[in-house]
CSV table of C-alpha atoms in Angstrom, one decimal:
chain,number,residue,atom,x,y,z
A,1,LEU,CA,-26.8,108.2,107.5
A,2,GLN,CA,-22.6,107.3,107.1
A,3,GLY,CA,-20.6,106.7,110.0
A,4,ASP,CA,-17.6,104.3,110.1
A,5,VAL,CA,-17.8,100.7,111.2
A,6,GLY,CA,-18.6,99.9,114.8
A,7,SER,CA,-19.7,103.9,114.9
A,8,GLY,CA,-23.4,103.2,116.8
A,9,LYS,CA,-25.7,103.3,113.3
A,10,THR,CA,-27.9,100.3,114.5
A,11,VAL,CA,-28.6,102.4,117.6
A,12,VAL,CA,-29.6,105.5,116.1
A,13,ALA,CA,-32.0,103.2,113.9
A,14,LEU,CA,-33.6,101.8,116.7
A,15,LEU,CA,-34.5,104.4,118.8
A,16,ALA,CA,-36.1,105.9,114.6
A,17,ALA,CA,-37.5,102.8,115.1
A,18,ALA,CA,-39.3,103.6,118.3
A,19,ALA,CA,-39.8,107.5,117.2
A,20,VAL,CA,-42.5,105.3,114.4
A,21,THR,CA,-44.5,103.4,116.8
A,22,GLU,CA,-45.3,105.7,119.5
A,23,VAL,CA,-47.1,107.1,116.7
A,24,GLY,CA,-48.6,103.2,116.0
A,25,LYS,CA,-46.6,102.5,112.8
A,26,GLN,CA,-44.1,99.9,112.2
A,27,ALA,CA,-40.6,99.9,111.6
A,28,ALA,CA,-38.4,97.4,109.2
A,29,LEU,CA,-34.5,96.9,108.8
A,30,MET,CA,-33.1,95.4,105.8
A,31,ALA,CA,-29.4,93.5,105.7
A,32,PRO,CA,-27.7,92.3,103.7
A,33,THR,CA,-26.6,88.9,104.8
A,34,GLU,CA,-29.1,86.7,106.9
A,35,ILE,CA,-25.5,87.2,109.9
A,36,LEU,CA,-25.8,91.1,109.5
A,37,ALA,CA,-29.4,90.1,110.1
A,38,ARG,CA,-29.0,88.0,113.1
A,39,GLN,CA,-26.6,90.1,114.9
A,40,HIS,CA,-28.9,93.3,115.0
A,41,ILE,CA,-32.0,91.3,115.9
A,42,LYS,CA,-29.0,90.2,118.8
A,43,THR,CA,-28.4,93.7,119.8
A,44,ILE,CA,-31.9,95.4,119.1
A,45,ALA,CA,-33.9,92.5,121.2
A,46,PRO,CA,-32.1,93.6,124.4
A,47,LEU,CA,-32.7,97.0,124.0
A,48,ALA,CA,-35.5,96.9,122.2
A,49,GLU,CA,-37.6,94.8,125.4
A,50,ARG,CA,-37.2,97.0,127.4
A,51,ALA,CA,-38.7,100.0,125.7
A,52,GLY,CA,-41.4,97.9,125.4
A,53,LEU,CA,-41.0,97.6,120.8
A,54,ARG,CA,-42.3,93.7,119.5
A,55,VAL,CA,-39.2,92.8,117.3
A,56,ALA,CA,-39.2,89.0,114.9
A,57,ILE,CA,-36.4,88.1,112.9
A,58,LEU,CA,-37.3,86.7,108.9
A,59,THR,CA,-34.5,85.6,106.7
A,60,GLY,CA,-35.0,82.6,104.3
A,61,ARG,CA,-34.7,80.3,107.4
A,62,GLU,CA,-38.5,80.7,108.7
A,63,LYS,CA,-40.3,78.3,107.4
A,64,GLY,CA,-44.1,76.8,106.9
A,65,LYS,CA,-45.4,77.7,110.4
A,66,GLU,CA,-43.6,79.9,111.6
A,67,ARG,CA,-42.6,82.3,108.2
A,68,ARG,CA,-47.3,81.9,108.8
A,69,GLU,CA,-47.0,83.5,112.1
A,70,ILE,CA,-44.7,86.2,111.9
A,71,LEU,CA,-46.4,86.8,108.5
A,72,GLU,CA,-50.2,87.8,110.4
A,73,TRP,CA,-48.9,89.0,113.6
A,74,LEU,CA,-46.8,91.6,110.9
A,75,ASP,CA,-50.2,92.1,109.3
A,76,ALA,CA,-52.3,92.7,112.3
A,77,GLY,CA,-50.0,95.2,113.7
A,78,GLU,CA,-49.1,93.2,116.5
A,79,ILE,CA,-45.0,93.1,115.2
A,80,ASP,CA,-43.6,97.2,115.2
A,81,LEU,CA,-39.8,96.4,113.7
A,82,LEU,CA,-39.6,93.2,111.5
A,83,VAL,CA,-35.4,93.0,111.3
A,84,GLY,CA,-34.7,90.6,108.6
A,85,THR,CA,-33.0,90.0,104.2
A,86,HIS,CA,-34.7,90.4,101.2
A,87,ALA,CA,-37.0,88.4,102.6
A,88,LEU,CA,-38.8,90.9,103.4
A,89,ILE,CA,-39.4,92.4,100.1
A,90,GLN,CA,-41.8,88.9,99.1
A,91,ASP,CA,-44.6,89.1,97.3
A,92,ASP,CA,-46.7,88.1,101.1
A,93,VAL,CA,-45.1,90.1,102.9
A,94,ALA,CA,-47.6,92.5,104.1
A,95,PHE,CA,-47.3,95.6,106.8
A,96,LYS,CA,-50.2,97.0,108.9
A,97,ALA,CA,-49.2,99.9,108.4
A,98,LEU,CA,-45.0,100.7,107.1
A,99,ALA,CA,-44.1,104.1,108.2
A,100,LEU,CA,-40.0,103.7,108.9
A,101,ALA,CA,-37.9,101.1,106.2
A,102,VAL,CA,-34.3,101.3,107.1
A,103,VAL,CA,-31.7,99.9,104.9
A,104,ASP,CA,-28.7,98.4,106.1
A,105,GLU,CA,-25.0,98.7,104.5
A,106,GLN,CA,-27.6,100.4,101.6
A,107,HIS,CA,-24.1,99.5,98.7
A,108,ARG,CA,-25.4,95.6,99.0
A,109,PHE,CA,-28.4,96.6,97.6
A,110,GLY,CA,-29.8,97.7,94.6
A,111,VAL,CA,-32.0,100.9,94.0
A,112,ARG,CA,-35.0,98.7,92.2
A,113,GLU,CA,-34.2,96.3,96.0
A,114,ARG,CA,-35.4,99.8,97.8
A,115,LEU,CA,-37.8,100.8,95.9
A,116,ALA,CA,-39.8,97.3,96.5
A,117,LEU,CA,-39.1,97.9,100.3
A,118,THR,CA,-40.5,101.4,100.2
A,119,ALA,CA,-43.8,100.8,98.1
A,120,LYS,CA,-45.0,98.3,101.5
A,121,GLY,CA,-46.6,101.5,102.7
A,122,GLU,CA,-47.6,104.5,102.3
A,123,ALA,CA,-45.4,107.8,102.4
A,124,VAL,CA,-42.4,105.9,104.1
A,125,ASP,CA,-39.4,107.0,105.7
A,126,VAL,CA,-36.1,105.7,104.4
A,127,LEU,CA,-32.7,105.5,106.3
A,128,VAL,CA,-29.9,104.5,105.3
A,129,LEU,CA,-27.1,103.2,106.6
A,130,SER,CA,-23.9,102.8,105.1
A,131,ALA,CA,-20.3,102.0,107.0
A,132,THR,CA,-18.4,102.4,103.8
A,133,PRO,CA,-19.6,105.9,102.0
A,134,ILE,CA,-18.4,104.4,98.6
A,135,PRO,CA,-18.0,105.5,94.9
A,136,ARG,CA,-22.1,105.7,94.6
A,137,THR,CA,-22.7,107.0,97.3
A,138,LEU,CA,-20.5,110.0,97.2
A,139,VAL,CA,-22.0,110.6,94.0
A,140,LEU,CA,-25.8,110.6,95.5
A,141,THR,CA,-24.5,113.1,97.0
A,142,TYR,CA,-24.4,115.4,93.9
A,143,PHE,CA,-27.2,113.5,92.2
A,144,GLY,CA,-29.6,112.3,94.8
A,145,ASP,CA,-32.1,113.9,97.0
A,146,MET,CA,-31.0,112.3,99.7
A,147,ASP,CA,-29.8,114.6,103.4
A,148,VAL,CA,-26.0,112.8,104.7
A,149,SER,CA,-26.0,113.2,108.2
A,150,GLU,CA,-22.4,111.3,109.4
A,151,LEU,CA,-21.1,109.4,112.9
A,152,ARG,CA,-17.4,110.6,113.2
A,153,GLU,CA,-16.8,109.5,116.7
A,154,LYS,CA,-15.2,105.8,117.9
A,155,PRO,CA,-16.7,103.9,120.9
A,156,ALA,CA,-13.9,105.3,124.3
A,157,GLY,CA,-11.4,102.9,125.0
A,158,ARG,CA,-11.1,100.9,121.2
A,159,GLN,CA,-7.4,101.0,119.8
A,160,PRO,CA,-6.0,101.6,116.4
A,161,ILE,CA,-4.9,98.7,114.5
A,162,ASP,CA,-2.0,98.3,112.9
A,163,THR,CA,-2.1,97.5,108.8
A,164,ARG,CA,0.5,95.9,107.0
A,165,ALA,CA,1.8,94.3,103.6
A,166,VAL,CA,3.3,91.4,103.3
A,167,PRO,CA,4.4,89.8,100.6
A,168,ALA,CA,2.9,86.3,99.8
A,169,SER,CA,6.0,84.9,99.8
A,170,ARG,CA,6.2,85.5,103.8
A,171,ILE,CA,3.7,83.2,104.2
A,172,ASN,CA,4.9,80.6,106.9
A,173,GLU,CA,6.7,83.6,108.5
A,174,VAL,CA,3.1,85.3,109.6
A,175,MET,CA,1.7,80.8,109.6
A,176,GLU,CA,4.2,80.7,112.8
A,177,ALA,CA,2.8,84.4,114.1
A,178,VAL,CA,-0.4,83.4,114.0
A,179,GLY,CA,0.5,79.9,116.0
A,180,ARG,CA,2.4,82.1,118.5
A,181,ALA,CA,-0.9,84.2,119.0
A,182,LEU,CA,-2.7,80.9,118.7
A,183,SER,CA,-1.3,80.1,121.4
A,184,ALA,CA,-1.9,83.0,123.4
A,185,GLY,CA,-5.1,82.8,123.3
A,186,LYS,CA,-5.7,85.1,120.7
A,187,LEU,CA,-8.8,85.3,118.0
A,188,VAL,CA,-7.4,85.2,114.2
A,189,TYR,CA,-9.5,86.1,111.0
A,190,TRP,CA,-8.5,84.1,108.3
A,191,ILE,CA,-10.4,85.7,104.9
A,192,CYS,CA,-9.3,84.1,101.3
A,193,PRO,CA,-11.4,85.3,98.2
A,194,LEU,CA,-12.6,81.9,97.3
A,195,VAL,CA,-15.1,79.8,98.5
A,196,GLU,CA,-13.3,76.5,96.7
A,197,GLU,CA,-11.2,76.3,93.2
A,198,SER,CA,-12.9,77.8,90.8
A,199,GLU,CA,-12.9,77.6,87.4
A,200,ALA,CA,-13.1,81.0,85.8
A,201,GLU,CA,-10.4,82.8,83.9
A,202,GLY,CA,-7.9,84.8,85.9
A,203,THR,CA,-8.8,83.0,89.8
A,204,ASP,CA,-5.8,80.1,89.1
A,205,HIS,CA,-3.3,81.4,91.3
A,206,LEU,CA,-5.9,83.0,93.9
A,207,THR,CA,-6.0,80.8,97.9
A,208,ASP,CA,-10.1,79.3,98.3
A,209,ALA,CA,-11.1,79.2,101.5
A,210,THR,CA,-11.9,75.1,102.3
A,211,LYS,CA,-8.0,74.5,100.6
A,212,ARG,CA,-6.5,77.0,103.5
A,213,PHE,CA,-9.0,75.1,106.7
A,214,GLU,CA,-7.5,72.0,105.1
A,215,SER,CA,-3.5,73.6,105.5
A,216,LEU,CA,-4.4,75.5,109.1
A,217,GLN,CA,-6.4,72.1,110.1
A,218,LYS,CA,-3.3,70.2,109.8
A,219,ARG,CA,-1.5,72.6,111.5
A,220,PHE,CA,-3.1,74.0,114.5
A,221,GLY,CA,-5.2,71.1,114.7
A,222,ASP,CA,-9.2,71.5,115.8
A,223,LYS,CA,-8.3,75.1,117.3
A,224,VAL,CA,-9.4,76.0,113.2
A,225,GLY,CA,-13.1,76.9,112.3
A,226,LEU,CA,-14.2,77.3,108.6
A,227,VAL,CA,-17.7,79.6,107.3
A,228,HIS,CA,-18.4,80.2,103.8
A,229,GLY,CA,-21.9,82.1,102.0
A,230,GLN,CA,-22.6,78.6,101.6
A,231,MET,CA,-22.8,77.0,103.8
A,232,LYS,CA,-26.6,76.5,105.7
A,233,GLY,CA,-27.4,79.6,108.1
A,234,THR,CA,-27.6,76.9,110.7
A,235,GLU,CA,-24.2,75.0,110.3
A,236,LYS,CA,-22.8,79.0,109.8
A,237,ASP,CA,-24.3,80.5,113.3
A,238,ARG,CA,-22.6,77.1,115.7
A,239,VAL,CA,-19.2,77.7,114.1
A,240,MET,CA,-19.8,81.9,114.1
A,241,ALA,CA,-21.0,81.5,118.7
A,242,GLN,CA,-17.7,78.8,118.7
A,243,PHE,CA,-15.1,81.6,117.3
A,244,ALA,CA,-17.5,84.2,119.7
A,245,SER,CA,-16.5,81.9,122.6
A,246,GLY,CA,-12.9,81.4,122.6
A,247,GLU,CA,-13.5,77.9,121.5
A,248,ILE,CA,-12.6,78.2,118.2
A,249,GLY,CA,-9.2,79.9,118.0
A,250,LEU,CA,-8.9,80.3,114.2
A,251,LEU,CA,-11.6,81.5,111.9
A,252,VAL,CA,-11.5,80.6,107.6
A,253,ALA,CA,-13.5,82.5,105.8
A,254,THR,CA,-14.5,84.8,102.7
A,255,THR,CA,-16.0,88.1,102.5
A,256,VAL,CA,-18.9,86.2,104.6
A,257,VAL,CA,-18.0,88.8,107.7
A,258,GLU,CA,-16.8,91.0,106.5
A,259,VAL,CA,-20.6,93.1,107.5
A,260,GLY,CA,-21.8,93.9,111.1
A,261,VAL,CA,-19.8,90.9,112.7
A,262,ASP,CA,-19.2,91.4,116.0
A,263,VAL,CA,-16.1,89.4,118.0
A,264,PRO,CA,-14.7,92.2,120.4
A,265,ALA,CA,-12.1,89.5,121.3
A,266,ALA,CA,-10.8,89.2,118.1
A,267,THR,CA,-7.4,91.0,117.1
A,268,ILE,CA,-6.2,89.5,114.1
A,269,MET,CA,-6.7,89.5,110.9
A,270,VAL,CA,-4.6,88.4,107.6
A,271,ILE,CA,-5.7,88.9,104.6
A,272,GLU,CA,-5.2,86.8,101.3
A,273,ASN,CA,-4.6,87.9,98.1
A,274,ALA,CA,-5.5,91.8,99.3
A,275,GLU,CA,-4.9,92.8,96.0
A,276,ARG,CA,-8.0,91.3,94.2
A,277,PHE,CA,-10.5,93.5,96.6
A,278,GLY,CA,-11.6,97.1,96.8
A,279,LEU,CA,-10.9,99.5,99.2
A,280,ALA,CA,-14.9,99.2,100.8
A,281,GLN,CA,-14.1,95.8,101.2
A,282,LEU,CA,-10.8,95.7,102.6
A,283,HIS,CA,-12.0,98.8,105.1
A,284,GLN,CA,-15.0,96.1,105.9
A,285,LEU,CA,-12.9,93.7,106.9
A,286,ARG,CA,-10.8,95.2,108.8
A,287,GLY,CA,-13.7,96.4,110.6
A,288,ARG,CA,-15.1,93.6,112.7
A,289,ILE,CA,-11.2,93.6,114.0
A,290,GLY,CA,-10.2,96.3,116.6
A,291,ARG,CA,-13.3,96.4,118.5
A,292,GLY,CA,-12.4,95.7,122.1
A,293,SER,CA,-9.8,96.9,124.1
A,294,GLU,CA,-6.3,95.6,122.9
A,295,SER,CA,-5.1,96.5,119.7
A,296,SER,CA,-5.2,95.3,116.8
A,297,THR,CA,-3.2,93.9,113.9
A,298,CYS,CA,-4.0,93.9,110.4
A,299,LEU,CA,-1.8,92.0,107.6
A,300,LEU,CA,-2.3,92.1,103.4
A,301,LEU,CA,-0.9,89.3,102.3
A,302,TYR,CA,-0.5,89.9,98.8
A,303,ARG,CA,0.9,88.5,96.2
A,304,GLU,CA,4.2,90.1,93.3
A,305,PRO,CA,4.2,91.6,91.0
A,306,LEU,CA,2.1,94.4,91.7
A,307,ASN,CA,-0.2,96.8,90.0
A,308,GLU,CA,-0.4,100.3,90.2
A,309,MET,CA,-4.4,100.5,91.0
A,310,SER,CA,-3.0,97.5,93.6
A,311,LYS,CA,0.1,99.4,95.0
A,312,ALA,CA,-1.7,102.5,95.2
A,313,ARG,CA,-5.0,101.1,97.5
A,314,LEU,CA,-2.8,98.8,99.5
A,315,ALA,CA,-1.1,102.2,100.4
A,316,VAL,CA,-3.9,103.8,101.2
A,317,ILE,CA,-5.5,101.0,103.9
A,318,ARG,CA,-2.7,100.9,105.6
A,319,GLU,CA,-1.7,104.8,106.1
A,320,THR,CA,-5.6,105.3,107.1
A,321,THR,CA,-8.6,103.8,109.1
A,322,ASP,CA,-10.9,106.9,108.0
A,323,GLY,CA,-14.1,105.7,106.3
A,324,PHE,CA,-14.0,109.6,104.9
A,325,ARG,CA,-10.6,109.8,103.2
A,326,ILE,CA,-11.3,106.1,102.0
A,327,ALA,CA,-14.3,106.8,100.2
A,328,GLU,CA,-12.2,109.7,98.9
A,329,GLU,CA,-9.5,107.9,98.1
A,330,ASP,CA,-12.1,105.2,96.1
A,331,LEU,CA,-13.6,107.6,94.3
A,332,LYS,CA,-10.5,109.2,92.6
A,333,LEU,CA,-9.4,105.5,91.9
A,334,ARG,CA,-12.7,104.0,90.8
A,335,GLY,CA,-14.7,106.5,89.8
A,336,GLU,CA,-18.3,107.1,90.3
A,337,GLY,CA,-20.1,104.1,89.3
A,338,ASP,CA,-23.6,103.7,87.9
A,339,VAL,CA,-26.4,105.4,89.7
A,340,LEU,CA,-29.6,104.0,88.2
A,341,GLY,CA,-27.8,100.5,88.0
A,342,ILE,CA,-26.5,98.2,90.1
A,343,ARG,CA,-22.4,99.0,89.1
A,344,GLN,CA,-21.1,99.9,92.3
A,345,SER,CA,-17.2,101.3,90.4
A,346,GLY,CA,-16.3,102.6,86.7
A,347,LEU,CA,-16.8,105.0,85.2
A,348,PRO,CA,-20.1,105.4,84.0
A,349,GLY,CA,-19.3,107.1,81.0
A,350,TYR,CA,-20.7,110.1,81.7
A,351,ARG,CA,-23.3,111.6,80.5
A,352,ILE,CA,-23.7,115.5,81.7
A,353,ALA,CA,-21.5,115.8,84.1
A,354,ARG,CA,-17.7,114.0,86.3
A,355,PRO,CA,-17.6,115.6,90.5
A,356,ASP,CA,-14.8,116.5,89.6
A,357,VAL,CA,-14.4,118.3,87.5
A,358,HIS,CA,-18.5,120.0,87.8
A,359,GLY,CA,-18.4,120.3,90.9
A,360,GLN,CA,-19.6,124.0,91.3
A,361,LEU,CA,-22.6,123.7,88.3
A,362,ILE,CA,-23.1,120.2,89.9
A,363,THR,CA,-24.0,122.3,93.1
A,364,GLN,CA,-26.4,124.7,91.3
A,365,ALA,CA,-28.1,122.1,89.6
A,366,ARG,CA,-29.2,120.2,92.3
A,367,ASP,CA,-30.9,123.7,94.2
A,368,GLU,CA,-32.6,124.0,90.5
A,369,ALA,CA,-33.9,120.3,90.9
A,370,LEU,CA,-35.2,121.0,94.3
A,371,ARG,CA,-36.7,123.8,93.4
A,372,ILE,CA,-38.5,121.8,90.3
A,373,MET,CA,-39.4,119.0,93.1
A,374,LYS,CA,-41.3,121.0,95.1
A,375,ASP,CA,-42.7,123.9,92.8
A,376,ASN,CA,-43.8,120.9,90.0
A,377,PRO,CA,-43.6,117.9,91.2
A,378,LYS,CA,-46.3,116.1,88.8
A,379,LEU,CA,-43.6,118.1,86.3
A,380,LYS,CA,-46.6,119.0,84.9
A,381,GLY,CA,-47.4,122.3,82.0
A,382,GLU,CA,-44.9,122.9,79.3
A,383,ARG,CA,-41.6,123.1,81.1
A,384,GLY,CA,-42.1,120.2,83.0
A,385,GLU,CA,-43.8,118.4,79.5
A,386,ALA,CA,-39.5,119.6,78.5
A,387,LEU,CA,-38.2,118.5,81.5
A,388,ARG,CA,-39.3,114.9,80.5
A,389,CYS,CA,-38.7,115.0,77.2
A,390,LEU,CA,-34.7,115.8,78.7
A,391,LEU,CA,-35.3,112.4,81.0
A,392,TYR,CA,-36.2,110.9,78.4
A,393,LEU,CA,-33.6,111.7,75.7
A,394,PHE,CA,-30.6,111.0,78.4
A,395,GLU,CA,-32.8,108.4,79.0
A,396,ARG,CA,-32.7,108.9,82.8
A,397,ASP,CA,-37.0,108.8,82.8
A,398,GLU,CA,-36.2,106.1,84.8
A,399,ALA,CA,-35.7,108.3,87.7
A,400,ILE,CA,-39.1,109.3,88.0
A,401,PRO,CA,-39.9,106.6,90.4
A,402,LEU,CA,-36.5,106.2,91.8
A,403,ILE,CA,-37.3,109.9,93.6
A,404,GLY,CA,-38.8,107.8,96.4
A,405,ALA,CA,-35.8,105.6,97.3
A,406,GLY,CA,-33.4,107.3,98.8
């Protein structure tokens, strides 16, 4: 299910889970980060409670007695919907009757992780949610057997986002504008590419969140907060809650806020070193603002000189907020990624076909593949043997267990 940021994919997932529990089965929702998993439970729990659904959360934070209790309830069938992170695919997590696996922000998971979740039940249906149909997703619609649904509408009352690219040399002007916004009671995100200074090659000119937090705190005092992936979950939650309540007006963050964080009152975002982010990431980050009824502004700070690829990326993100168009442009710029691997971009040194050139042939091949799967799913007989040989020769025999992963 592809739908732009904030189009209501979580509600669709909840309705699918409700349909499953009506026949006495269970559902699981796997999210890539703890922040997002907790956000989901916050959204889902009140709705689920009214519908009589029993929901629980399982992340790396649930330990000891609490974790044991959740696992016991799950095994006994006393939990209808379990929301969580990678913790859901650990060996000791056993469902009584898992029938639906929902994978949120599917591009953040490898295929193997999705397989591990579906292996927790028998004939498990898979619903993958994606706010940005990134290149690999587009290719899966050619190569895979996934049915694709799209949510094209946005919730009523959403305001457009004004996106501008600003050279880093004008950072003082940006800080002054942020100061004025804070005085007017606005909530502002300030995104940095690194957590702290890195020794890695090529990162010497990148801004780290810790340093930026210190410099902004000197300027704006205790209205500034910091959140990044290396912080403890409880600390992250505390800072996010302060930001949502307006206690903190300026939140310095890394891409940990990229997915699912919902603070409707936030209307301004500054992204430093914007030239270093991919299109999908920029689109996701920007999706954190423009969620309320006020108009929003996103400033992309970039360092000059820009290469052609960075120029093209920033131009696309300025022109449109349509995730589907951004995905198409991303495919043109980055290539389709490696379907069976973890790599999300770059041409895979294709072996058989290129979507941009062989579109019609791919459609025919897909129809033929679906027919084979229907008539001869175990690849038996002479033709089946020949197909297995072809899969092996093209080093695609790994694809056989993939059929159920979505």
